[in-house]
Short mmCIF file of N, CA and C in Angstrom, two decimals:
data_model
loop_
_atom_site.label_atom_id
_atom_site.label_comp_id
_atom_site.label_asym_id
_atom_site.label_seq_id
_atom_site.Cartn_x
_atom_site.Cartn_y
_atom_site.Cartn_z
N MET A 1 -4.10 -1.38 13.79
CA MET A 1 -4.84 -0.35 13.10
C MET A 1 -4.07 0.09 11.85
N LEU A 2 -4.81 0.44 10.84
CA LEU A 2 -4.23 0.91 9.58
C LEU A 2 -4.62 2.37 9.40
N ASP A 3 -3.64 3.24 9.53
CA ASP A 3 -3.85 4.66 9.27
C ASP A 3 -3.58 4.88 7.78
N TYR A 4 -4.44 5.64 7.12
CA TYR A 4 -4.27 5.86 5.68
C TYR A 4 -4.82 7.22 5.29
N SER A 5 -4.25 7.73 4.20
CA SER A 5 -4.74 8.98 3.62
C SER A 5 -4.33 9.01 2.16
N ILE A 6 -5.05 9.80 1.39
CA ILE A 6 -4.70 9.99 -0.01
C ILE A 6 -4.23 11.43 -0.17
N LEU A 7 -3.00 11.58 -0.63
CA LEU A 7 -2.46 12.90 -0.91
C LEU A 7 -3.05 13.37 -2.22
N ASP A 8 -3.77 14.48 -2.17
CA ASP A 8 -4.42 15.01 -3.35
C ASP A 8 -3.85 16.41 -3.57
N PRO A 9 -3.37 16.77 -4.68
CA PRO A 9 -3.64 16.24 -6.01
C PRO A 9 -2.64 15.18 -6.47
N GLU A 10 -1.65 14.81 -5.64
CA GLU A 10 -0.63 13.87 -6.08
C GLU A 10 -1.17 12.49 -6.43
N GLY A 11 -2.28 12.12 -5.81
CA GLY A 11 -2.85 10.80 -6.06
C GLY A 11 -2.03 9.68 -5.48
N VAL A 12 -1.51 9.91 -4.27
CA VAL A 12 -0.69 8.90 -3.60
C VAL A 12 -1.41 8.45 -2.33
N LEU A 13 -1.63 7.15 -2.24
CA LEU A 13 -2.22 6.55 -1.05
C LEU A 13 -1.10 6.22 -0.08
N VAL A 14 -1.14 6.79 1.12
CA VAL A 14 -0.14 6.53 2.15
C VAL A 14 -0.77 5.62 3.20
N LEU A 15 -0.12 4.48 3.40
CA LEU A 15 -0.59 3.49 4.38
C LEU A 15 0.41 3.42 5.52
N LYS A 16 -0.10 3.47 6.76
CA LYS A 16 0.76 3.39 7.94
C LYS A 16 0.18 2.37 8.92
N PRO A 17 0.50 1.10 8.72
CA PRO A 17 0.00 0.08 9.65
C PRO A 17 0.82 0.10 10.94
N ASP A 18 0.13 0.03 12.09
CA ASP A 18 0.86 0.00 13.36
C ASP A 18 0.41 -1.15 14.26
N ALA A 19 -0.40 -2.02 13.70
CA ALA A 19 -0.88 -3.20 14.43
C ALA A 19 -1.28 -4.23 13.37
N PRO A 20 -1.43 -5.47 13.76
CA PRO A 20 -1.85 -6.47 12.77
C PRO A 20 -3.10 -6.01 12.01
N LEU A 21 -3.07 -6.20 10.70
CA LEU A 21 -4.14 -5.74 9.82
C LEU A 21 -5.39 -6.59 10.00
N LYS A 22 -6.53 -5.90 10.12
CA LYS A 22 -7.82 -6.57 10.35
C LYS A 22 -8.70 -6.44 9.11
N GLN A 23 -9.68 -7.29 9.04
CA GLN A 23 -10.66 -7.24 7.95
C GLN A 23 -11.30 -5.85 7.90
N GLU A 24 -11.62 -5.28 9.03
CA GLU A 24 -12.28 -3.98 9.10
C GLU A 24 -11.41 -2.86 8.53
N ASP A 25 -10.10 -3.00 8.65
CA ASP A 25 -9.20 -1.98 8.11
C ASP A 25 -9.41 -1.81 6.61
N PHE A 26 -9.64 -2.90 5.93
CA PHE A 26 -9.76 -2.86 4.48
C PHE A 26 -11.13 -2.42 4.00
N ALA A 27 -12.15 -2.55 4.84
CA ALA A 27 -13.47 -2.04 4.47
C ALA A 27 -13.42 -0.51 4.34
N GLY A 28 -12.86 0.15 5.35
CA GLY A 28 -12.75 1.61 5.30
C GLY A 28 -11.79 2.08 4.23
N LEU A 29 -10.66 1.40 4.10
CA LEU A 29 -9.68 1.75 3.08
C LEU A 29 -10.27 1.62 1.69
N SER A 30 -10.97 0.53 1.44
CA SER A 30 -11.57 0.31 0.13
C SER A 30 -12.58 1.39 -0.21
N ALA A 31 -13.40 1.79 0.76
CA ALA A 31 -14.39 2.84 0.53
C ALA A 31 -13.71 4.16 0.18
N THR A 32 -12.63 4.49 0.88
CA THR A 32 -11.90 5.72 0.61
C THR A 32 -11.26 5.70 -0.78
N VAL A 33 -10.62 4.59 -1.12
CA VAL A 33 -9.97 4.48 -2.43
C VAL A 33 -11.01 4.48 -3.54
N ASP A 34 -12.12 3.78 -3.35
CA ASP A 34 -13.17 3.75 -4.38
C ASP A 34 -13.75 5.15 -4.61
N ALA A 35 -13.91 5.93 -3.54
CA ALA A 35 -14.41 7.30 -3.69
C ALA A 35 -13.41 8.15 -4.49
N TYR A 36 -12.14 7.98 -4.22
CA TYR A 36 -11.11 8.70 -4.98
C TYR A 36 -11.14 8.28 -6.45
N LEU A 37 -11.21 6.97 -6.69
CA LEU A 37 -11.19 6.46 -8.06
C LEU A 37 -12.47 6.79 -8.84
N ALA A 38 -13.53 7.15 -8.15
CA ALA A 38 -14.74 7.58 -8.83
C ALA A 38 -14.52 8.93 -9.53
N LYS A 39 -13.53 9.69 -9.04
CA LYS A 39 -13.23 11.00 -9.59
C LYS A 39 -11.92 11.04 -10.39
N HIS A 40 -11.10 10.00 -10.25
CA HIS A 40 -9.80 9.94 -10.91
C HIS A 40 -9.63 8.57 -11.55
N GLU A 41 -8.92 8.53 -12.63
CA GLU A 41 -8.74 7.26 -13.34
C GLU A 41 -7.88 6.26 -12.57
N THR A 42 -6.82 6.77 -11.92
CA THR A 42 -5.90 5.89 -11.20
C THR A 42 -5.36 6.56 -9.94
N LEU A 43 -4.71 5.76 -9.12
CA LEU A 43 -3.85 6.28 -8.06
C LEU A 43 -2.45 6.32 -8.64
N HIS A 44 -1.78 7.42 -8.49
CA HIS A 44 -0.43 7.51 -9.02
C HIS A 44 0.48 6.50 -8.32
N GLY A 45 0.24 6.31 -7.03
CA GLY A 45 1.06 5.36 -6.30
C GLY A 45 0.54 5.07 -4.92
N VAL A 46 1.16 4.06 -4.30
CA VAL A 46 0.88 3.67 -2.93
C VAL A 46 2.21 3.67 -2.18
N LEU A 47 2.21 4.24 -0.99
CA LEU A 47 3.40 4.25 -0.15
C LEU A 47 3.03 3.58 1.16
N ALA A 48 3.58 2.40 1.40
CA ALA A 48 3.36 1.67 2.66
C ALA A 48 4.53 1.98 3.57
N TYR A 49 4.25 2.55 4.76
CA TYR A 49 5.28 3.08 5.65
C TYR A 49 5.13 2.51 7.05
N ALA A 50 6.06 1.62 7.43
CA ALA A 50 6.04 1.04 8.77
C ALA A 50 7.44 0.59 9.14
N LYS A 51 7.87 0.85 10.35
CA LYS A 51 9.20 0.42 10.80
C LYS A 51 9.36 -1.08 10.60
N SER A 52 8.32 -1.83 10.99
CA SER A 52 8.30 -3.27 10.76
C SER A 52 6.88 -3.66 10.37
N PHE A 53 6.77 -4.70 9.56
CA PHE A 53 5.46 -5.12 9.09
C PHE A 53 4.72 -5.84 10.22
N PRO A 54 3.51 -5.39 10.57
CA PRO A 54 2.80 -5.97 11.71
C PRO A 54 2.07 -7.27 11.41
N GLY A 55 1.97 -7.66 10.17
CA GLY A 55 1.26 -8.90 9.83
C GLY A 55 -0.24 -8.68 9.78
N TRP A 56 -0.97 -9.77 9.89
CA TRP A 56 -2.43 -9.74 9.81
C TRP A 56 -3.03 -10.36 11.06
N GLU A 57 -4.21 -9.91 11.39
CA GLU A 57 -4.93 -10.50 12.50
C GLU A 57 -5.78 -11.65 11.95
N GLY A 58 -5.18 -12.77 11.76
CA GLY A 58 -5.89 -13.96 11.31
C GLY A 58 -6.10 -14.02 9.81
N VAL A 59 -6.75 -15.06 9.40
CA VAL A 59 -7.02 -15.33 7.99
C VAL A 59 -7.94 -14.27 7.39
N LYS A 60 -8.90 -13.77 8.14
CA LYS A 60 -9.82 -12.76 7.61
C LYS A 60 -9.08 -11.47 7.24
N GLY A 61 -8.12 -11.07 8.04
CA GLY A 61 -7.32 -9.88 7.73
C GLY A 61 -6.50 -10.08 6.46
N PHE A 62 -5.87 -11.25 6.35
CA PHE A 62 -5.09 -11.55 5.16
C PHE A 62 -5.98 -11.61 3.92
N THR A 63 -7.12 -12.27 4.02
CA THR A 63 -8.04 -12.40 2.89
C THR A 63 -8.56 -11.04 2.45
N ALA A 64 -8.92 -10.19 3.40
CA ALA A 64 -9.40 -8.84 3.07
C ALA A 64 -8.31 -8.06 2.34
N HIS A 65 -7.07 -8.21 2.77
CA HIS A 65 -5.94 -7.53 2.12
C HIS A 65 -5.81 -8.01 0.67
N MET A 66 -5.86 -9.31 0.46
CA MET A 66 -5.73 -9.84 -0.90
C MET A 66 -6.90 -9.42 -1.79
N GLN A 67 -8.10 -9.34 -1.22
CA GLN A 67 -9.26 -8.87 -1.99
C GLN A 67 -9.09 -7.41 -2.38
N PHE A 68 -8.57 -6.60 -1.47
CA PHE A 68 -8.31 -5.19 -1.77
C PHE A 68 -7.29 -5.07 -2.90
N VAL A 69 -6.21 -5.84 -2.81
CA VAL A 69 -5.18 -5.81 -3.86
C VAL A 69 -5.76 -6.24 -5.20
N ARG A 70 -6.51 -7.32 -5.20
CA ARG A 70 -7.09 -7.83 -6.46
C ARG A 70 -8.02 -6.80 -7.10
N LYS A 71 -8.80 -6.12 -6.29
CA LYS A 71 -9.77 -5.15 -6.81
C LYS A 71 -9.09 -3.90 -7.38
N HIS A 72 -7.99 -3.47 -6.78
CA HIS A 72 -7.38 -2.19 -7.14
C HIS A 72 -6.04 -2.30 -7.86
N ARG A 73 -5.54 -3.47 -8.08
CA ARG A 73 -4.18 -3.67 -8.59
C ARG A 73 -3.91 -3.01 -9.94
N THR A 74 -4.90 -2.89 -10.78
CA THR A 74 -4.67 -2.28 -12.10
C THR A 74 -4.83 -0.76 -12.08
N LYS A 75 -5.14 -0.21 -10.93
CA LYS A 75 -5.37 1.23 -10.80
C LYS A 75 -4.21 1.97 -10.13
N VAL A 76 -3.07 1.28 -9.95
CA VAL A 76 -1.94 1.85 -9.24
C VAL A 76 -0.69 1.79 -10.12
N GLY A 77 0.03 2.91 -10.21
CA GLY A 77 1.23 2.96 -11.04
C GLY A 77 2.48 2.45 -10.34
N ARG A 78 2.69 2.89 -9.11
CA ARG A 78 3.91 2.52 -8.37
C ARG A 78 3.56 2.21 -6.92
N ILE A 79 4.35 1.32 -6.34
CA ILE A 79 4.19 0.97 -4.93
C ILE A 79 5.55 1.06 -4.26
N ALA A 80 5.65 1.89 -3.23
CA ALA A 80 6.87 2.01 -2.44
C ALA A 80 6.62 1.34 -1.09
N VAL A 81 7.48 0.41 -0.74
CA VAL A 81 7.42 -0.27 0.55
C VAL A 81 8.56 0.32 1.38
N VAL A 82 8.20 1.08 2.42
CA VAL A 82 9.18 1.84 3.20
C VAL A 82 9.23 1.24 4.60
N THR A 83 10.28 0.45 4.85
CA THR A 83 10.36 -0.27 6.11
C THR A 83 11.77 -0.80 6.32
N ASP A 84 12.07 -1.13 7.56
CA ASP A 84 13.32 -1.82 7.88
C ASP A 84 13.08 -3.31 8.07
N SER A 85 11.86 -3.74 7.88
CA SER A 85 11.51 -5.15 8.06
C SER A 85 12.15 -6.02 6.99
N VAL A 86 12.65 -7.18 7.40
CA VAL A 86 13.23 -8.13 6.45
C VAL A 86 12.15 -8.72 5.55
N VAL A 87 10.90 -8.64 5.96
CA VAL A 87 9.78 -9.14 5.16
C VAL A 87 9.65 -8.34 3.86
N ALA A 88 10.11 -7.11 3.86
CA ALA A 88 9.95 -6.23 2.69
C ALA A 88 10.61 -6.79 1.44
N ASP A 89 11.74 -7.44 1.59
CA ASP A 89 12.40 -8.01 0.41
C ASP A 89 11.53 -9.08 -0.23
N VAL A 90 10.87 -9.87 0.59
CA VAL A 90 9.98 -10.91 0.09
C VAL A 90 8.74 -10.27 -0.54
N VAL A 91 8.19 -9.26 0.13
CA VAL A 91 7.01 -8.56 -0.39
C VAL A 91 7.30 -7.95 -1.75
N GLU A 92 8.46 -7.35 -1.90
CA GLU A 92 8.84 -6.73 -3.18
C GLU A 92 8.84 -7.77 -4.30
N SER A 93 9.36 -8.94 -4.02
CA SER A 93 9.42 -10.00 -5.02
C SER A 93 8.04 -10.57 -5.33
N ILE A 94 7.27 -10.84 -4.29
CA ILE A 94 5.95 -11.46 -4.46
C ILE A 94 4.95 -10.49 -5.09
N ALA A 95 5.03 -9.22 -4.75
CA ALA A 95 4.07 -8.23 -5.26
C ALA A 95 4.04 -8.19 -6.78
N LYS A 96 5.16 -8.48 -7.39
CA LYS A 96 5.24 -8.43 -8.85
C LYS A 96 4.33 -9.47 -9.51
N PHE A 97 3.94 -10.49 -8.76
CA PHE A 97 3.02 -11.50 -9.29
C PHE A 97 1.56 -11.07 -9.18
N PHE A 98 1.29 -10.10 -8.31
CA PHE A 98 -0.08 -9.70 -8.03
C PHE A 98 -0.50 -8.39 -8.66
N THR A 99 0.46 -7.60 -9.11
CA THR A 99 0.12 -6.28 -9.64
C THR A 99 1.07 -5.90 -10.78
N PRO A 100 0.56 -5.19 -11.76
CA PRO A 100 1.45 -4.68 -12.81
C PRO A 100 2.22 -3.44 -12.38
N ALA A 101 1.94 -2.92 -11.19
CA ALA A 101 2.62 -1.72 -10.70
C ALA A 101 4.11 -1.98 -10.49
N GLU A 102 4.88 -0.93 -10.65
CA GLU A 102 6.30 -1.00 -10.33
C GLU A 102 6.43 -0.95 -8.81
N VAL A 103 7.19 -1.89 -8.24
CA VAL A 103 7.33 -2.00 -6.79
C VAL A 103 8.79 -1.79 -6.41
N LYS A 104 9.01 -0.98 -5.38
CA LYS A 104 10.38 -0.72 -4.94
C LYS A 104 10.41 -0.61 -3.42
N ARG A 105 11.46 -1.17 -2.82
CA ARG A 105 11.65 -1.13 -1.38
C ARG A 105 12.58 0.02 -1.01
N PHE A 106 12.26 0.69 0.09
CA PHE A 106 13.10 1.76 0.65
C PHE A 106 13.29 1.49 2.14
N ASP A 107 14.43 1.91 2.67
CA ASP A 107 14.63 1.83 4.12
C ASP A 107 13.67 2.79 4.81
N PHE A 108 13.35 2.51 6.06
CA PHE A 108 12.38 3.30 6.82
C PHE A 108 12.76 4.78 6.86
N ALA A 109 14.03 5.08 6.93
CA ALA A 109 14.49 6.49 7.01
C ALA A 109 14.37 7.21 5.66
N GLU A 110 14.02 6.51 4.60
CA GLU A 110 13.99 7.10 3.27
C GLU A 110 12.57 7.49 2.81
N TYR A 111 11.73 7.90 3.74
CA TYR A 111 10.35 8.27 3.41
C TYR A 111 10.29 9.32 2.30
N ASP A 112 11.06 10.38 2.42
CA ASP A 112 11.02 11.46 1.43
C ASP A 112 11.44 10.97 0.04
N SER A 113 12.47 10.14 -0.01
CA SER A 113 12.91 9.58 -1.30
C SER A 113 11.84 8.68 -1.89
N ALA A 114 11.21 7.88 -1.04
CA ALA A 114 10.15 6.99 -1.51
C ALA A 114 8.97 7.78 -2.05
N LEU A 115 8.59 8.83 -1.33
CA LEU A 115 7.47 9.66 -1.80
C LEU A 115 7.80 10.32 -3.13
N ALA A 116 9.01 10.82 -3.28
CA ALA A 116 9.42 11.44 -4.54
C ALA A 116 9.38 10.39 -5.67
N TRP A 117 9.83 9.18 -5.40
CA TRP A 117 9.83 8.12 -6.42
C TRP A 117 8.40 7.78 -6.83
N VAL A 118 7.51 7.65 -5.85
CA VAL A 118 6.12 7.31 -6.15
C VAL A 118 5.46 8.39 -7.00
N LYS A 119 5.77 9.65 -6.72
CA LYS A 119 5.17 10.76 -7.45
C LYS A 119 5.74 10.91 -8.87
N ALA A 120 6.98 10.46 -9.09
CA ALA A 120 7.67 10.68 -10.37
C ALA A 120 6.99 9.97 -11.52
#
């Protein structure tokens, strides 16, 4: 399951995945983000927060994630990846090919620092 919320007025999307990501997770997320973007030009940032990255539930989950990124990638200023997962180092490097947003990795215990960085 993907728990998510948008901090308003900060304009920060907080993502908290706790199970492999499904296609359905991105349908709801996309609707929420699109509603926010209908009233605001951009999201100031995205903060992905998980002790370890849960992966995707099959190809459909991965494809839905990539479609979400492609649709919204130009509307995000910063992305903080907050995790102790070793996958985060790879994600930080690869993300730079998919989005013009500034991407930075933080340890899981550094949530507050990551949120402050995303808001700055």
